[in-house]
Short mmCIF file of C-alpha atoms in Angstrom, two decimals:
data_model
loop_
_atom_site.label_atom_id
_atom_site.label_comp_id
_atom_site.label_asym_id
_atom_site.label_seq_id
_atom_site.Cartn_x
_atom_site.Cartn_y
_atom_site.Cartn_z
CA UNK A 1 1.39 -21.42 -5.13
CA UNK A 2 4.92 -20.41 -6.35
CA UNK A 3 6.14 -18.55 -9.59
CA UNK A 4 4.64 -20.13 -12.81
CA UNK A 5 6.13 -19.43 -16.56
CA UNK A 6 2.26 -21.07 -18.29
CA UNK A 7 1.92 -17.80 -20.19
CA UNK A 8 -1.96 -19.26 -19.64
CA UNK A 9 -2.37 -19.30 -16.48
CA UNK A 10 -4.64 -16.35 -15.92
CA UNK A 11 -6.33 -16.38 -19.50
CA UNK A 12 -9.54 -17.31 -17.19
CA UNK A 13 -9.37 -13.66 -15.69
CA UNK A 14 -9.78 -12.49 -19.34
CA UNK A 15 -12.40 -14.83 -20.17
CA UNK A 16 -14.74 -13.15 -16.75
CA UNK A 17 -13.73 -9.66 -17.78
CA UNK A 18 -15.54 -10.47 -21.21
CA UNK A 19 -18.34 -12.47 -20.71
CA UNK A 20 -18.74 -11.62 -17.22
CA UNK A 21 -17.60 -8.08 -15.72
CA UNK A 22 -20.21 -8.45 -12.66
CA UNK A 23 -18.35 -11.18 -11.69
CA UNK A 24 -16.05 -8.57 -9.46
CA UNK A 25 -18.88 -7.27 -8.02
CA UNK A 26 -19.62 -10.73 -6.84
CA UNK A 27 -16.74 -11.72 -5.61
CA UNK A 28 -16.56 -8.53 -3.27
CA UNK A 29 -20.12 -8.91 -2.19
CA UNK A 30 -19.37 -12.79 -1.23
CA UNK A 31 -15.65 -12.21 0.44
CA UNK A 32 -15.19 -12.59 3.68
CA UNK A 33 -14.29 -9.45 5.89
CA UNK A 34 -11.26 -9.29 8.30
CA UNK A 35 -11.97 -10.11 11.46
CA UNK A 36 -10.91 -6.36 12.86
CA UNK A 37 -8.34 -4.44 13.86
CA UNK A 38 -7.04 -4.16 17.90
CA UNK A 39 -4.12 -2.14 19.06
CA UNK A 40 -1.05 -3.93 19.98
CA UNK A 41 -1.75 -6.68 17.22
CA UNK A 42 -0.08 -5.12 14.08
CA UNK A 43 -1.17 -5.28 10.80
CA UNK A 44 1.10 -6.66 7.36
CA UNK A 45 -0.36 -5.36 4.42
CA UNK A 46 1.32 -5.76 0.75
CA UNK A 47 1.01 -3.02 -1.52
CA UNK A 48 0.66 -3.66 -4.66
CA UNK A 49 -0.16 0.21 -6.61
CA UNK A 50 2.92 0.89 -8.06
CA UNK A 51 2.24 0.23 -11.44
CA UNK A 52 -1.02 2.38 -11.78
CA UNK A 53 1.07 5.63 -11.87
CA UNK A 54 4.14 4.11 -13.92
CA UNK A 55 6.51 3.06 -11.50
CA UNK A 56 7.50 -0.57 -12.83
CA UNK A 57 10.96 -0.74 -11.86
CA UNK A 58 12.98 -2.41 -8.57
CA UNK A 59 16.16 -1.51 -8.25
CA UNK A 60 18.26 -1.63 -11.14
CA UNK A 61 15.36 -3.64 -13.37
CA UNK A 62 12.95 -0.81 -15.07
CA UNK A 63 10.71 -3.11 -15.72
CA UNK A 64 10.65 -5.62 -12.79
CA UNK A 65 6.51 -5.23 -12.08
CA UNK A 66 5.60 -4.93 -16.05
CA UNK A 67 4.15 -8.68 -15.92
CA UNK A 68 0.86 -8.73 -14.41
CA UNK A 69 0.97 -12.11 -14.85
CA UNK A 70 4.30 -12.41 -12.59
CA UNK A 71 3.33 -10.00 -9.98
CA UNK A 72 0.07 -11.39 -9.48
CA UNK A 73 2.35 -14.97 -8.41
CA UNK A 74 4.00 -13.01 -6.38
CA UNK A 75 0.75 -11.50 -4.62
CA UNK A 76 -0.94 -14.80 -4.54
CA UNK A 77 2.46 -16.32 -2.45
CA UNK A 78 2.17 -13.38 -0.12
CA UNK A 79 -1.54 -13.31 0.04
CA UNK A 80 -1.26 -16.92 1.18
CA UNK A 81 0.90 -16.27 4.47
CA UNK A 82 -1.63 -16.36 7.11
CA UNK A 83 0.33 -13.23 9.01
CA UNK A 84 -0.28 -11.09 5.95
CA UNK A 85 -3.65 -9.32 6.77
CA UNK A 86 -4.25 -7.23 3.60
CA UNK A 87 -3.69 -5.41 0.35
CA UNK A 88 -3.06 -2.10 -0.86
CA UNK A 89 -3.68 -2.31 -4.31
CA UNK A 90 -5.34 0.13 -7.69
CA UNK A 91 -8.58 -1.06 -9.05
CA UNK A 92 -7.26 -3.21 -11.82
CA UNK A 93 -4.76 -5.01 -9.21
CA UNK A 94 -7.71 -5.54 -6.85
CA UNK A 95 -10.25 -7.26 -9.19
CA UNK A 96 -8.03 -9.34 -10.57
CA UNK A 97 -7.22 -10.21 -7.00
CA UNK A 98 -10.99 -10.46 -6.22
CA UNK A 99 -11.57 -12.96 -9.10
CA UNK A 100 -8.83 -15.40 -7.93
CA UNK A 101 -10.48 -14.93 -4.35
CA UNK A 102 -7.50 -14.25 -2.91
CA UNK A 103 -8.58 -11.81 -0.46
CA UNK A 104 -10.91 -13.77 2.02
CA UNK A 105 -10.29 -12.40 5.13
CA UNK A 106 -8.27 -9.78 4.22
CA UNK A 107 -7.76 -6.06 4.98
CA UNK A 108 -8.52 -3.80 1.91
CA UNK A 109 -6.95 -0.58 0.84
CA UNK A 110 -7.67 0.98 -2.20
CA UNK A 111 -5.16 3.28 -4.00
CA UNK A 112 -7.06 6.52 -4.83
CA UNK A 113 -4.67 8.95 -6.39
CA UNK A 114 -2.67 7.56 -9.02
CA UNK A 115 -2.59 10.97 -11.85
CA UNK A 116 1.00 12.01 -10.82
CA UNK A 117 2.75 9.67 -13.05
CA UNK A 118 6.28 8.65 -12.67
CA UNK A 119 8.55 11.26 -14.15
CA UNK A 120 5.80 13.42 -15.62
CA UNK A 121 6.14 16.81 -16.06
CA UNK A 122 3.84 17.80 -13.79
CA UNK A 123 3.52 15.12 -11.61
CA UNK A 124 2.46 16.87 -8.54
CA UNK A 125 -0.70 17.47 -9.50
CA UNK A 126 -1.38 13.84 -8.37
CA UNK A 127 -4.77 13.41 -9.61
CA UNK A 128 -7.40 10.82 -8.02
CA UNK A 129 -8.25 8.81 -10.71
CA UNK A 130 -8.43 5.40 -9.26
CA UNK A 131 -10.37 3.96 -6.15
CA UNK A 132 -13.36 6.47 -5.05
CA UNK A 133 -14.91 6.29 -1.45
CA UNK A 134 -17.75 5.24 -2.84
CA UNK A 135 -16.29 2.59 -4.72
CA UNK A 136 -14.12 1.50 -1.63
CA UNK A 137 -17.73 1.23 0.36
CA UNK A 138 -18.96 -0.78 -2.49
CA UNK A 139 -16.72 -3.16 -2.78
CA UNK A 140 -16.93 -3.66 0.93
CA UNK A 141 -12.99 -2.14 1.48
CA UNK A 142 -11.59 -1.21 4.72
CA UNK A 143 -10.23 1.99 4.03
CA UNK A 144 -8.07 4.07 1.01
CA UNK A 145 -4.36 5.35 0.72
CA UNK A 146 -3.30 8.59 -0.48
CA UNK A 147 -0.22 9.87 -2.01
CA UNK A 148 0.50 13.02 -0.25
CA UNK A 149 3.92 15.02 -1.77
CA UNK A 150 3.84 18.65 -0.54
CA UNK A 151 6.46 20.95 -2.65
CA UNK A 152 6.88 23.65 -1.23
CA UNK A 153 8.51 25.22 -4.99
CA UNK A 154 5.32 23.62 -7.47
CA UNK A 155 1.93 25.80 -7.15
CA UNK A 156 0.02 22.69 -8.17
CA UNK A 157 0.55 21.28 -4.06
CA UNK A 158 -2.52 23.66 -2.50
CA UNK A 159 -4.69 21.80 -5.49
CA UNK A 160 -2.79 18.45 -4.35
CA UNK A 161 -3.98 19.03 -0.47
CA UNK A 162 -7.36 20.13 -0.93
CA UNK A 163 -8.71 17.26 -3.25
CA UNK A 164 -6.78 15.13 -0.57
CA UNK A 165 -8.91 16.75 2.33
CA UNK A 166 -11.55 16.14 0.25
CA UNK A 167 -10.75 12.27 -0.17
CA UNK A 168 -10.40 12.30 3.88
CA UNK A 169 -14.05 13.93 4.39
CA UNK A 170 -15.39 11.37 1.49
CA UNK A 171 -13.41 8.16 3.44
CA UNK A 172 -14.44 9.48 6.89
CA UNK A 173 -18.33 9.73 6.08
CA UNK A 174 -18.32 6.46 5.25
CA UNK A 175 -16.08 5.34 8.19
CA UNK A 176 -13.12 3.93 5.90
CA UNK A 177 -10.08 4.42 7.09
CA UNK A 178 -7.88 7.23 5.14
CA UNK A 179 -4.18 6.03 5.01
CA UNK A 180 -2.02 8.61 3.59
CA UNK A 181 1.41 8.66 3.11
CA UNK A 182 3.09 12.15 3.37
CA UNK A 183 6.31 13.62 1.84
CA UNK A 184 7.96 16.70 1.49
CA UNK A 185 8.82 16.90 -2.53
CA UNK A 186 10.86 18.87 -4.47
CA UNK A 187 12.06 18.93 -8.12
CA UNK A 188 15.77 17.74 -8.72
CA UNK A 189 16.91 18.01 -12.34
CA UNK A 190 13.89 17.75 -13.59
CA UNK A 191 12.55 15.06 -11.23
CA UNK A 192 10.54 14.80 -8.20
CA UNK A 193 12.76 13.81 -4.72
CA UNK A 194 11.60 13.06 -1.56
CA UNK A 195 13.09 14.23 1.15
CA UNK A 196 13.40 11.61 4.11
CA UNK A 197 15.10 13.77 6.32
CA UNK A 198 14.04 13.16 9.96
CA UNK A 199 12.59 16.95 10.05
CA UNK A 200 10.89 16.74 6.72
CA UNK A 201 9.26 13.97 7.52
CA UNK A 202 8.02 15.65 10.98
CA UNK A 203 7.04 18.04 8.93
CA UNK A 204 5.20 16.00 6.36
CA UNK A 205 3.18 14.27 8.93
CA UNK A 206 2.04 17.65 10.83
CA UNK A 207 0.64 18.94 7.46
CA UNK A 208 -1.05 15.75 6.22
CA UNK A 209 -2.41 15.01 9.41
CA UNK A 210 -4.25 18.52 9.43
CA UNK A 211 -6.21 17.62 6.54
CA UNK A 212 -9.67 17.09 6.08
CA UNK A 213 -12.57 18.07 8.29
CA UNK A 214 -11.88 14.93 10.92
CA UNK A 215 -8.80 13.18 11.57
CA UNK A 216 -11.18 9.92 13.08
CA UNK A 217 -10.32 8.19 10.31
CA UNK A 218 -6.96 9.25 9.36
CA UNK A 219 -3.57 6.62 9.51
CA UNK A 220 -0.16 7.56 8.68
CA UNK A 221 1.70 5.43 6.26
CA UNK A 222 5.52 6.51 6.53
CA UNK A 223 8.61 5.75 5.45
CA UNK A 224 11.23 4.39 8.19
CA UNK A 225 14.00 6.70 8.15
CA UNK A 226 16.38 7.87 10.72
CA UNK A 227 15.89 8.84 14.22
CA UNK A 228 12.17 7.23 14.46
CA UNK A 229 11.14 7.80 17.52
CA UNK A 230 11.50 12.11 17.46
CA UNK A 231 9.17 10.89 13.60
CA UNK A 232 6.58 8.99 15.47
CA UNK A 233 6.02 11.57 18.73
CA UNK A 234 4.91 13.57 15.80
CA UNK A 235 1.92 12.10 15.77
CA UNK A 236 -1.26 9.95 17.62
CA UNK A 237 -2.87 8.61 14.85
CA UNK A 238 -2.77 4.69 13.94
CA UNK A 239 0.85 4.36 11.59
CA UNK A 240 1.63 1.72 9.15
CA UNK A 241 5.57 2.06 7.77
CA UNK A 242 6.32 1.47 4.07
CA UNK A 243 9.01 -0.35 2.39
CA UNK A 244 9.80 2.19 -0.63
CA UNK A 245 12.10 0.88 -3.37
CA UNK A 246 14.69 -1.14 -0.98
CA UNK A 247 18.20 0.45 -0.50
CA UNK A 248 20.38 -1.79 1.22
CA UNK A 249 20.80 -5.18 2.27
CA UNK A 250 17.77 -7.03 3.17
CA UNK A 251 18.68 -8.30 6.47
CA UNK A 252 19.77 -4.48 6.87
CA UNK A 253 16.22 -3.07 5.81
CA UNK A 254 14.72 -5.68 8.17
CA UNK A 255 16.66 -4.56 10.73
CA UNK A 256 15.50 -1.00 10.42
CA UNK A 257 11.80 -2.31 9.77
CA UNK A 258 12.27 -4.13 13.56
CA UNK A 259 13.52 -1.37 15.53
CA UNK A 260 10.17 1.06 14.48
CA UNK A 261 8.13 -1.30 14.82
CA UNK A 262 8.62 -1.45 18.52
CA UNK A 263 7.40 2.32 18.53
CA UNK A 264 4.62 3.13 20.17
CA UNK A 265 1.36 4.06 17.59
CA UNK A 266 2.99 1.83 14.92
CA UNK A 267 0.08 -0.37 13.53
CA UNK A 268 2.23 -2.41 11.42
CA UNK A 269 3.92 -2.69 7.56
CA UNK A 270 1.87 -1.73 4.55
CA UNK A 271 5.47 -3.01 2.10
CA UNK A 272 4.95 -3.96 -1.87
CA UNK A 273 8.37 -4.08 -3.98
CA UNK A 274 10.76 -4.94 -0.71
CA UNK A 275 9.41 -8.11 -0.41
CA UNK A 276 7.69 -8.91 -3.84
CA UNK A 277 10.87 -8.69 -5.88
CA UNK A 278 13.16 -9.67 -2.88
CA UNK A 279 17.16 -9.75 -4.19
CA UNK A 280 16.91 -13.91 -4.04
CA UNK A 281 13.96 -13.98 -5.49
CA UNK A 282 12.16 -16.32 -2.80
CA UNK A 283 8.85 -14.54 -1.81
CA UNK A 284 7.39 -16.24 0.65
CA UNK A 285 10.87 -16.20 2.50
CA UNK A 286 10.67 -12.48 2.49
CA UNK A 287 7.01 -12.25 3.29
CA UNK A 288 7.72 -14.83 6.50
CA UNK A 289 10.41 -12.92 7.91
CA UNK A 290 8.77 -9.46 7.80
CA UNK A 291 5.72 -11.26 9.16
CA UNK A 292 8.53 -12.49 12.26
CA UNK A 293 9.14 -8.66 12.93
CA UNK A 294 5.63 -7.67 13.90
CA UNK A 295 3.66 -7.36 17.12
CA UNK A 296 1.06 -10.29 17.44
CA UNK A 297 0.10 -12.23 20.56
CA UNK A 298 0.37 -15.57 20.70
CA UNK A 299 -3.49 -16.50 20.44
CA UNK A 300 -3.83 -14.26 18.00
CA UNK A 301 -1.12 -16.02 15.83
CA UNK A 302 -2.49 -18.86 16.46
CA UNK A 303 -6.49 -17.62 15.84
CA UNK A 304 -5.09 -16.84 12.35
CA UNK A 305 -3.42 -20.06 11.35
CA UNK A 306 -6.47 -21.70 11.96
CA UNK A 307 -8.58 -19.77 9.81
#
């Protein structure tokens, strides 16, 4: 598979969704599940959700992920490494994915709250209006990710938190793992920041991971950011690091990615734009050296070359 300019390519995807929308429903009924998850052998999952809530550019292109037909290349050559275990993806993103069956044997996340658009005016109030548990459990998914931005200075947060609690309790009932990804928020000029301060972040993690009537089911997916190890003895439960809009070089953001990942309770890389839209444009260079940073034994290496 590599990068393709046949503006045809995928007109097949159209022709399903027209004559034949159960077709998804067949494809996830039919896929084959990942084999399971183990401590100590850490997960790579590509995220691909970005668009669903507006967010299209990588670094200074606006419009870098506006091409489904590009960006589902790009998925397909990362999909395609044997190391990478899953996808994080919105509905749309995930059938498509489902019809090319691209995700046999794969981990997969479902984005759930995508209503906080990119720049909107009141974009805390991140609504869930994509993947539902129920819809996750349907489609035979391993678990759904949450957008969690607590602002301390925007009343719509306490609304924010509870329908994310209640996400948790709907994910947890049905034994689906809920991966959400906290930040402190708040509005700059007009526009929501993150702050990736060592103690926000601390603090992030110790509200997030307080939400919901069980934590059984809850991961943490968190950004790598200074002084990681006082951010990961934060918390116990299962965390995934994400690769954010890349700042940096990208032997320098590897670099950083290496040294958490030897943390204890890190379960791996959950990374979309980083390595999708990497600065040379070779994808499945990208995709093969963040696979090179994480924790897997040699059999298993081996176990999943083979399949």
């Amino acid at each position: 598979m590599s990068l393709n300019d046949d503006p045809r390519r995928y007109e097949h995807l159209s022709r399903i969704r027209l004559e034949d929308p159960d077709a998804v429903a067949r494809a996830a009924a039919s896929r084959r599940r990942h084999p399971g998850l183990k401590y100590g052998v850490q997960s790579f999952i590509v995220a691909a959700d970005h668009p669903a809530r507006g967010a299209l550019a990588v670094g200074n292109d606006p419009v870098a992920m506006a091409d489904r037909r590009g960006l589902l290349d790009r998925l397909q050559i990362a999909l395609a490494n044997p190391a990478v275990d899953g996808i994080l993806a919105s509905p749309d993103v995930m059938d498509d994915l489902l019809l090319l069956g691209a995700l046999e044997g794969k981990l997969v996340f479902g984005s759930m709250n995508r209503g906080g658009l990119s720049g909107l005016v009141n974009e805390i109030d991140d609504r869930f209006t994509g993947h539902t548990a129920a819809a996750l459990e349907a489609l035979g998914a391993d678990g759904g990710k949450m957008l969690t931005r607590i602002c301390l200075g925007d009343p719509d947060t306490v609304a924010m938190l509870e329908a994310t609690a209640k996400a948790i309790d709907s994910l947890a009932a049905r034994k689906l793992i809920a991966m959400v990804e906290p930040f402190l928020s708040s509005w700059q000029n007009g526009r929501v920041r993150n702050d990736l301060s060592p103690d926000a972040v601390i603090k992030s993690i110790a509200i997030a991971e307080g939400l919901g009537s069980t934590s059984a089911y809850t991961w943490m997916k968190l950004p790598v950011v200074a002084e990681m190890e006082r951010v990961m003895a934060a918390t116990t439960m299962p965390t995934v690091l994400l690769g954010g809009d890349p700042e940096g070089t990208q032997d320098e953001v590897f670099a950083s990615w290496q040294a958490a990942l030897a943390l204890p309770g890190v379960q791996g890389l959950t990374v979309g734009r980083t390595l999708l839209y990497p600065a040379d444009g070779d994808v499945a260079g990208a995709v093969a050296t963040a696979a090179s940073l994480l924790k897997t034994p040699v059999l298993q290496s081996s176990a999943k070359v083979s399949e």
